[in-house]
XYZ file of C-alpha atoms in Angstrom:
558
model
C 0.000 0.000 0.000
C 1.199 3.517 -0.797
C 2.467 5.701 2.023
C 1.187 9.243 2.461
C 2.857 12.105 4.327
C -0.380 13.468 5.845
C -3.690 11.771 6.509
C -6.967 12.464 8.254
C -8.717 9.757 10.242
C -12.512 10.042 10.489
C -13.713 8.066 13.515
C -17.370 7.069 13.269
C -17.729 4.409 15.974
C -19.957 5.219 18.972
C -18.124 6.802 21.881
C -18.513 3.697 24.044
C -16.757 1.586 21.387
C -14.021 4.009 20.324
C -11.673 3.416 23.303
C -11.529 -0.262 22.300
C -10.851 0.632 18.697
C -8.101 3.223 19.122
C -5.116 0.850 19.282
C -5.965 -1.272 16.201
C -7.067 1.820 14.258
C -3.763 3.601 14.945
C -1.800 0.460 14.105
C -3.527 0.288 10.723
C -3.260 4.023 10.087
C 0.493 3.961 10.769
C 0.871 1.571 7.816
C -0.570 4.252 5.518
C 0.541 7.611 6.976
C 4.151 8.425 7.817
C 4.231 11.973 9.216
C 1.029 13.767 10.319
C -2.243 12.102 11.267
C -5.250 14.312 11.973
C -8.166 12.764 13.858
C -11.731 13.955 13.219
C -14.457 12.712 15.580
C -17.997 12.077 14.377
C -19.457 9.193 16.414
C -22.452 7.632 14.682
C -21.666 9.031 11.225
C -23.293 6.873 8.517
C -21.273 6.832 5.308
C -23.402 4.249 3.495
C -26.534 6.313 2.823
C -25.426 7.438 -0.616
C -26.715 10.928 0.118
C -24.944 14.095 1.133
C -23.521 13.684 4.639
C -22.697 16.855 6.531
C -20.717 17.403 9.757
C -22.642 18.213 12.903
C -21.739 19.728 16.242
C -20.759 17.285 18.972
C -21.262 18.382 22.594
C -18.184 18.401 24.874
C -18.414 15.302 27.063
C -16.349 13.841 29.884
C -15.961 10.729 27.730
C -14.258 12.843 25.057
C -11.528 13.773 27.555
C -11.033 10.094 28.324
C -10.934 9.268 24.620
C -8.398 12.020 23.871
C -6.126 10.827 26.672
C -6.412 7.208 25.512
C -5.741 8.172 21.903
C -2.520 10.069 22.636
C -1.360 7.395 25.071
C -1.894 4.651 22.476
C -0.229 6.778 19.797
C 2.895 7.110 21.965
C 3.047 3.312 22.295
C 2.118 2.346 18.748
C 3.151 5.104 16.348
C 5.410 7.554 18.190
C 6.862 8.673 14.846
C 3.494 10.167 13.825
C 2.441 13.705 14.714
C -1.119 12.921 15.848
C -3.584 15.818 16.294
C -7.201 15.529 17.447
C -9.328 18.199 15.736
C -12.115 19.893 17.672
C -13.731 22.421 15.312
C -16.958 20.414 15.387
C -17.088 20.096 19.203
C -19.158 22.840 20.837
C -21.641 23.450 23.614
C -25.307 23.569 22.622
C -25.542 27.358 23.080
C -22.467 27.943 20.943
C -23.751 25.495 18.344
C -27.017 27.414 18.055
C -25.040 30.584 17.325
C -23.136 28.781 14.560
C -26.000 28.618 12.071
C -23.693 27.579 9.237
C -22.499 24.464 11.069
C -18.994 23.711 12.292
C -17.451 24.252 8.854
C -18.914 27.288 6.998
C -15.908 26.850 4.704
C -13.367 24.016 4.653
C -10.783 24.429 7.406
C -7.191 24.877 6.242
C -4.780 22.698 8.201
C -1.021 23.128 8.646
C -0.497 20.112 6.393
C -2.910 19.328 3.570
C -4.311 15.774 3.943
C -3.414 13.441 1.071
C -5.476 10.486 2.296
C -8.594 10.033 4.415
C -9.079 6.923 6.541
C -12.058 5.718 8.528
C -13.155 3.006 10.920
C -16.681 2.991 9.395
C -17.948 -0.626 9.250
C -18.846 -1.924 5.801
C -21.070 -4.993 5.668
C -19.850 -6.267 2.303
C -17.248 -5.301 -0.296
C -19.983 -4.000 -2.598
C -20.391 -1.001 -0.295
C -16.759 0.082 -0.590
C -17.172 2.375 -3.589
C -20.238 4.113 -2.131
C -18.629 4.592 1.280
C -15.400 5.843 -0.280
C -17.204 8.487 -2.347
C -19.255 9.609 0.624
C -16.145 9.757 2.844
C -14.226 11.903 0.380
C -17.125 14.350 -0.068
C -17.611 14.596 3.697
C -13.908 15.227 4.333
C -13.694 17.790 1.530
C -16.646 19.631 3.059
C -14.801 19.863 6.398
C -11.166 20.390 5.409
C -9.096 21.801 2.588
C -7.511 18.603 1.261
C -5.145 17.615 -1.514
C -7.098 17.632 -4.834
C -6.113 14.013 -5.454
C -7.336 12.875 -2.014
C -7.152 9.087 -1.603
C -9.233 7.049 0.820
C -8.662 3.906 2.890
C -11.312 1.880 4.707
C -9.756 0.380 7.822
C -12.725 -1.717 8.959
C -11.603 -5.041 7.428
C -8.521 -4.829 9.633
C -10.523 -4.189 12.805
C -12.522 -7.405 13.071
C -10.952 -8.229 16.419
C -13.114 -5.491 17.961
C -16.708 -6.650 18.301
C -19.369 -4.049 17.692
C -21.503 -5.357 20.563
C -18.648 -5.266 23.086
C -19.536 -1.962 24.683
C -18.132 -2.553 28.177
C -20.522 -0.171 29.760
C -23.321 -0.305 27.247
C -24.302 1.944 24.398
C -27.217 3.108 26.466
C -25.039 4.512 29.249
C -25.745 8.191 29.831
C -22.960 10.473 28.600
C -21.926 13.107 31.131
C -21.492 16.663 29.780
C -18.136 18.357 30.367
C -18.159 21.681 32.190
C -16.716 24.373 29.934
C -15.403 27.861 30.614
C -14.977 31.108 28.761
C -11.255 31.452 29.525
C -8.802 28.653 30.367
C -5.107 28.764 31.287
C -2.249 26.243 31.376
C 1.515 26.429 31.782
C 4.471 24.276 30.812
C 7.790 24.027 28.994
C 6.280 22.445 25.855
C 9.648 21.229 24.614
C 9.428 18.758 21.706
C 5.633 18.710 21.723
C 4.593 15.168 22.691
C 1.498 13.164 23.567
C 1.216 14.392 27.153
C 1.439 18.021 25.989
C -1.153 17.353 23.299
C -3.512 15.744 25.816
C -3.235 18.809 28.067
C -3.728 21.204 25.154
C -6.578 19.262 23.528
C -8.553 18.922 26.748
C -7.977 22.621 27.503
C -9.254 23.514 24.032
C -12.252 21.279 24.647
C -13.051 23.167 27.859
C -12.420 26.693 26.528
C -15.195 28.558 24.723
C -13.515 31.901 24.050
C -9.867 32.248 25.082
C -6.991 29.937 25.900
C -3.898 31.355 27.663
C -0.687 29.289 27.526
C 2.328 30.189 29.648
C 5.605 28.845 28.221
C 8.578 28.446 30.578
C 11.668 30.419 29.655
C 14.894 31.776 31.148
C 15.102 31.100 34.914
C 12.457 28.370 34.840
C 14.675 26.257 32.556
C 17.804 26.353 34.738
C 17.160 23.081 36.568
C 15.796 21.085 33.638
C 17.556 17.872 32.606
C 19.753 18.534 29.543
C 18.508 22.121 29.463
C 20.882 22.945 26.582
C 18.871 20.625 24.326
C 15.570 22.408 25.026
C 14.230 23.957 21.840
C 14.464 27.778 21.643
C 11.431 29.657 22.964
C 10.391 30.927 19.524
C 10.486 27.395 18.115
C 8.338 25.986 20.918
C 5.838 28.815 20.455
C 5.675 28.237 16.686
C 4.915 24.545 17.199
C 2.233 25.417 19.748
C 0.611 27.884 17.363
C 0.589 25.371 14.500
C -0.939 22.687 16.708
C -3.572 24.904 18.341
C -4.679 26.552 15.093
C -5.273 23.080 13.678
C -7.108 21.806 16.755
C -9.570 24.651 17.325
C -9.075 27.785 15.205
C -12.159 29.481 16.671
C -10.412 30.106 20.009
C -8.407 33.201 20.847
C -4.906 32.052 21.802
C -2.508 34.010 23.997
C 0.951 32.461 24.347
C 3.152 34.265 26.876
C 6.699 33.645 28.207
C 7.097 32.625 31.846
C 10.222 33.763 33.692
C 8.539 33.031 37.052
C 6.058 30.266 37.946
C 2.727 32.124 37.849
C 2.526 34.534 34.922
C -0.957 35.861 34.072
C -2.695 33.064 36.008
C -2.600 35.135 39.216
C -3.503 38.517 37.738
C -5.983 37.953 34.897
C -9.539 38.474 36.252
C -11.207 36.847 33.233
C -9.600 33.429 33.700
C -11.959 30.789 35.067
C -10.180 27.435 34.891
C -6.639 26.061 35.030
C -5.904 22.601 33.677
C -3.256 20.704 35.653
C -1.883 17.184 35.937
C -1.662 15.152 39.122
C 2.003 16.258 39.191
C 1.267 19.998 38.914
C -1.856 20.180 41.068
C 0.107 21.786 43.916
C 1.120 24.517 41.502
C -2.526 25.073 40.607
C -3.411 25.401 44.282
C -0.559 27.910 44.721
C -2.059 29.927 41.847
C -5.371 30.122 43.694
C -3.679 31.264 46.912
C -1.997 34.073 44.961
C -5.285 35.001 43.276
C -6.961 35.209 46.685
C -4.177 37.550 47.848
C -4.852 39.655 44.757
C -8.593 39.763 45.414
C -9.468 37.560 42.416
C -11.833 34.617 42.179
C -10.308 31.160 42.445
C -9.843 29.126 39.290
C -11.515 25.769 38.826
C -8.754 23.132 38.904
C -9.329 20.445 36.280
C -6.889 17.577 36.727
C -5.803 15.192 33.988
C -3.807 12.001 34.446
C -0.184 11.654 33.420
C 0.473 9.437 30.413
C 2.678 6.427 31.115
C 5.715 5.913 28.895
C 5.835 2.240 27.942
C 9.279 2.683 26.407
C 11.081 4.539 29.203
C 14.662 3.541 30.023
C 16.182 3.165 33.489
C 17.370 6.800 33.647
C 14.087 8.185 32.277
C 10.813 9.116 33.924
C 7.916 6.653 33.898
C 5.634 9.311 32.439
C 5.868 10.670 28.899
C 8.126 13.694 29.326
C 10.309 16.110 27.413
C 13.331 15.262 29.563
C 13.085 11.622 28.458
C 12.872 12.709 24.815
C 15.951 14.896 25.266
C 17.799 11.976 26.866
C 16.974 9.844 23.811
C 18.642 12.431 21.579
C 22.022 11.690 23.161
C 24.237 9.878 20.688
C 21.998 10.660 17.712
C 22.726 13.028 14.837
C 21.119 16.321 15.894
C 21.989 18.130 12.685
C 23.705 17.135 9.469
C 27.416 17.943 9.215
C 28.494 20.994 7.256
C 29.951 20.091 3.839
C 33.764 19.800 3.830
C 34.582 19.494 0.099
C 38.347 19.705 0.703
C 38.376 17.068 3.453
C 38.782 13.436 2.294
C 36.099 11.104 3.659
C 38.609 8.375 4.432
C 39.302 8.290 7.283
C 36.155 9.877 8.676
C 37.170 12.325 11.397
C 35.185 13.100 14.536
C 36.087 16.198 16.535
C 35.301 15.484 20.209
C 35.206 18.396 22.636
C 33.754 19.356 26.001
C 34.485 21.373 29.124
C 36.568 20.348 32.127
C 35.052 17.392 33.956
C 32.678 16.573 31.093
C 34.023 13.039 30.619
C 35.282 13.862 27.125
C 38.420 11.751 27.371
C 36.555 8.749 28.794
C 34.264 8.917 25.744
C 37.317 9.120 23.471
C 38.762 5.973 25.085
C 35.430 4.163 24.579
C 35.463 5.113 20.904
C 39.055 3.930 20.701
C 37.926 0.560 22.062
C 35.395 0.346 19.206
C 38.189 0.777 16.662
C 38.685 4.513 16.238
C 42.139 6.110 16.237
C 42.281 8.567 19.157
C 44.294 11.725 18.516
C 45.026 13.369 21.885
C 45.442 17.106 21.292
C 46.552 17.695 24.880
C 49.495 15.375 24.235
C 50.155 17.050 20.895
C 50.164 20.398 22.708
C 53.050 19.177 24.867
C 54.878 17.977 21.749
C 54.455 21.398 20.121
C 56.577 22.963 22.898
C 59.487 20.519 22.567
C 62.932 21.918 21.691
C 63.603 22.040 17.981
C 59.982 22.559 16.933
C 58.793 25.652 15.080
C 56.496 26.647 17.949
C 59.357 26.310 20.475
C 61.460 28.991 18.796
C 58.486 31.297 18.181
C 57.365 31.090 21.826
C 60.870 31.957 23.095
C 61.075 34.854 20.678
C 57.663 36.159 21.800
C 57.946 35.637 25.568
C 61.682 35.749 26.233
C 64.359 33.260 27.324
C 63.371 33.477 31.012
C 60.624 30.899 30.317
C 63.274 28.177 29.806
C 64.360 25.547 32.303
C 68.017 24.688 32.772
C 67.668 21.880 30.201
C 66.317 24.423 27.671
C 62.763 23.046 27.796
C 59.927 25.535 28.159
C 58.676 25.946 31.718
C 54.916 25.799 31.174
C 54.233 27.182 34.664
C 56.324 30.301 34.064
C 54.808 30.727 30.608
C 51.334 30.357 32.093
C 52.062 33.150 34.554
C 52.887 35.482 31.681
C 49.531 34.942 29.935
C 47.205 34.405 32.925
C 44.525 37.083 33.013
C 45.924 38.825 29.929
C 43.825 38.073 26.865
C 46.237 39.767 24.450
C 49.222 37.732 25.635
C 47.155 34.546 25.710
C 46.106 35.152 22.106
C 49.718 35.724 21.122
C 50.544 32.296 22.573
C 47.616 30.423 21.012
C 48.296 32.070 17.647
C 51.683 30.325 17.756
C 50.746 26.963 19.272
C 47.323 26.130 17.839
C 48.409 26.099 14.160
C 51.317 23.805 15.105
C 48.970 21.407 16.897
C 46.689 21.414 13.819
C 49.652 20.352 11.657
C 50.392 17.493 14.072
C 46.728 16.433 13.915
C 46.908 16.306 10.117
C 50.001 14.119 10.347
C 48.227 11.718 12.737
C 45.225 11.506 10.404
C 47.536 10.773 7.472
C 49.178 7.937 9.426
C 45.766 6.514 10.313
C 44.823 6.481 6.633
C 48.029 4.639 5.782
C 47.135 2.036 8.408
C 43.706 1.539 6.807
C 41.731 3.016 9.717
C 38.188 4.172 8.929
C 37.564 6.570 11.845
C 39.703 9.069 13.767
C 38.639 10.898 16.920
C 40.327 14.250 17.542
C 40.118 14.633 21.337
C 40.422 18.413 21.782
C 39.139 20.641 24.564
C 39.717 23.724 22.360
C 38.456 22.229 19.095
C 35.982 25.049 18.527
C 37.931 27.911 20.087
C 40.959 27.004 17.957
C 38.875 26.859 14.787
C 39.822 23.260 14.018
C 36.445 22.283 12.604
C 37.984 22.325 9.114
C 39.911 19.208 10.187
C 36.822 17.147 11.086
C 33.638 15.899 9.457
C 31.479 15.996 12.608
C 31.626 17.759 15.971
C 30.703 15.671 19.013
C 30.253 17.437 22.360
C 30.495 15.878 25.832
C 28.368 17.772 28.325
C 27.732 17.710 32.065
C 25.829 20.111 34.365
C 28.102 22.776 35.791
C 27.567 21.744 39.414
C 28.577 18.160 38.607
C 31.623 19.371 36.658
C 32.737 21.399 39.707
C 32.493 18.302 41.937
C 34.531 16.241 39.485
C 37.261 18.874 39.088
C 37.569 19.301 42.873
C 37.836 15.537 43.370
C 40.183 14.962 40.420
C 42.536 17.935 40.757
C 42.314 18.685 44.479
C 41.418 22.345 43.927
C 38.898 24.510 45.746
C 35.345 24.857 44.454
C 35.804 28.521 43.572
C 38.911 27.661 41.526
C 37.063 24.900 39.701
C 34.180 27.259 38.964
C 36.592 29.953 37.766
C 38.145 27.422 35.370
C 34.730 26.531 33.947
C 33.757 30.200 33.562
C 36.868 30.761 31.428
C 35.713 28.076 28.973
C 32.879 27.974 26.479
C 29.536 27.179 28.084
C 27.734 23.922 27.400
C 25.080 25.841 25.485
C 27.663 27.499 23.226
C 29.425 24.187 22.554
C 26.152 22.429 21.754
C 25.251 25.122 19.214
C 28.050 23.656 17.069
C 27.385 19.984 17.854
C 26.306 17.316 15.425
C 26.166 14.749 18.242
C 25.847 15.326 22.007
C 26.815 12.875 24.752
C 26.363 13.200 28.524
C 28.299 11.342 31.236
C 26.035 12.393 34.125
C 24.832 8.885 34.895
C 26.462 5.535 35.608
C 29.292 4.338 33.304
C 27.073 1.699 31.669
C 24.675 4.482 30.595
C 27.576 6.352 28.994
C 28.641 3.127 27.315
C 25.161 2.665 25.802
C 25.199 6.259 24.519
C 28.625 5.849 22.913
C 27.644 2.496 21.403
C 24.517 4.103 19.913
C 26.565 7.010 18.558
C 29.169 4.633 17.103
C 26.545 2.370 15.506
C 24.758 5.305 13.885
C 28.107 6.674 12.710
C 28.890 3.337 11.042
C 25.589 3.564 9.156
C 26.496 7.046 7.936
C 29.986 6.188 6.746
C 28.779 3.035 4.969
C 27.303 5.385 2.382
C 29.289 6.193 -0.715
C 31.188 9.519 -0.730
C 28.585 10.907 -3.135
C 25.720 9.924 -0.798
C 27.422 11.503 2.220
C 28.153 14.742 0.376
C 24.593 14.944 -0.984
C 22.919 14.205 2.371
C 20.606 17.046 3.405
């Protein structure tokens, strides 16, 4: 069966049956759609009448919240690669529906991605109905949404026979409880790498909001203690993804997305807000909001609590719930961005530039890569070689800094030389302008030797890889990172220095965030050694896949 980039799934089963159908429906849909899957709800829709079928308003129900949560939870388990979005333009309270005389879709809604295929769980009794149902489905979908002119259709029902229509587990006659809705609703969060738990929170909030939806997005100080904070998407990028998602889900709402540099934002000062949607994990925060509102003379917000979504695929260092921190952890060892083209750099051997701050575990990663078969080029060792008597750098350093830097045996006293450049950026630059080019020449020689030995991969282990401008020597930049407080502990323990000295050393280096801006691959040694080993093995395995490509394929990779 052909694969489509974007599809729209029209669910027609009764609400009491849909929770049982979600998993097999998503499994089938994932065999047809590969990027974005929109979900349109119309329980009870009959596509076999042969007549014109129009969308109708569906009232907001408690069962819809349950269904939305189940849908995103199942999607995370079954088809995590798909961007699933539940659309709510046709869900409205009775009073709002009466005001919308033209129905939920006066004109077809334009989505962020134009659907190329429509799928449905509508049950067909025999194959003779397929053509009729398909035509009706396409007309119905075209009435609701602006779709690709060559819209295809897929009937999923033959694949769903394991779900019995009469298995209602609660009964089709059970009374459906209406969901309390509010004019203005507020939520807050980081919303990094928008995932199923975020979408559940946002969808249910949209379901409950009739007029305005305020979203506070954590920024600046509120990100300081996040796991792998340097891998959090920029604020503008998170906001853009939120806007795209929300405008698809319910374009009739007024959205206000605001940055949060402190925990409360507009939730404690906006008199028009009526409800805050929280999770069982953030309920205490919601209660704190109400205490602040009381202090400000404002009415309390209704706290609507949703359940956390369990992550069936979480690793030992990850949270049990679906979370952004777990997703960031899974990025470690993967290719975050494609390498910059290096047309003048031969692809054999393939050269990795490995860098990181003091205490980051950079050298331990280099040794692990060496154990996998890479040639490790230690730039710290090459730096010592560059100062040896008889080298070009040796004579230039003496000429620049004077003969008083020499020991009795005519070797350069690195401690005396260090005293001449410490705290003086101009003198330090004069030194690095001499030494760094010499080290680069030694690196080139080591790479040449590795090629002669038939080695496929070299790892240039260099703390100053980026500062020295050595990226022209490597195909990819890999960065080892560690939180600053952990780096301080390691430096103190390893070097026997005071905490303030360790911190001063780190402050003189590039920050983790600045290093990661240049990284193709990021690794973190924060956890146990076996966790680091798994990261490095993943990075090495993915690297092997990349370098198995022909030179033309590598150079033409996007």
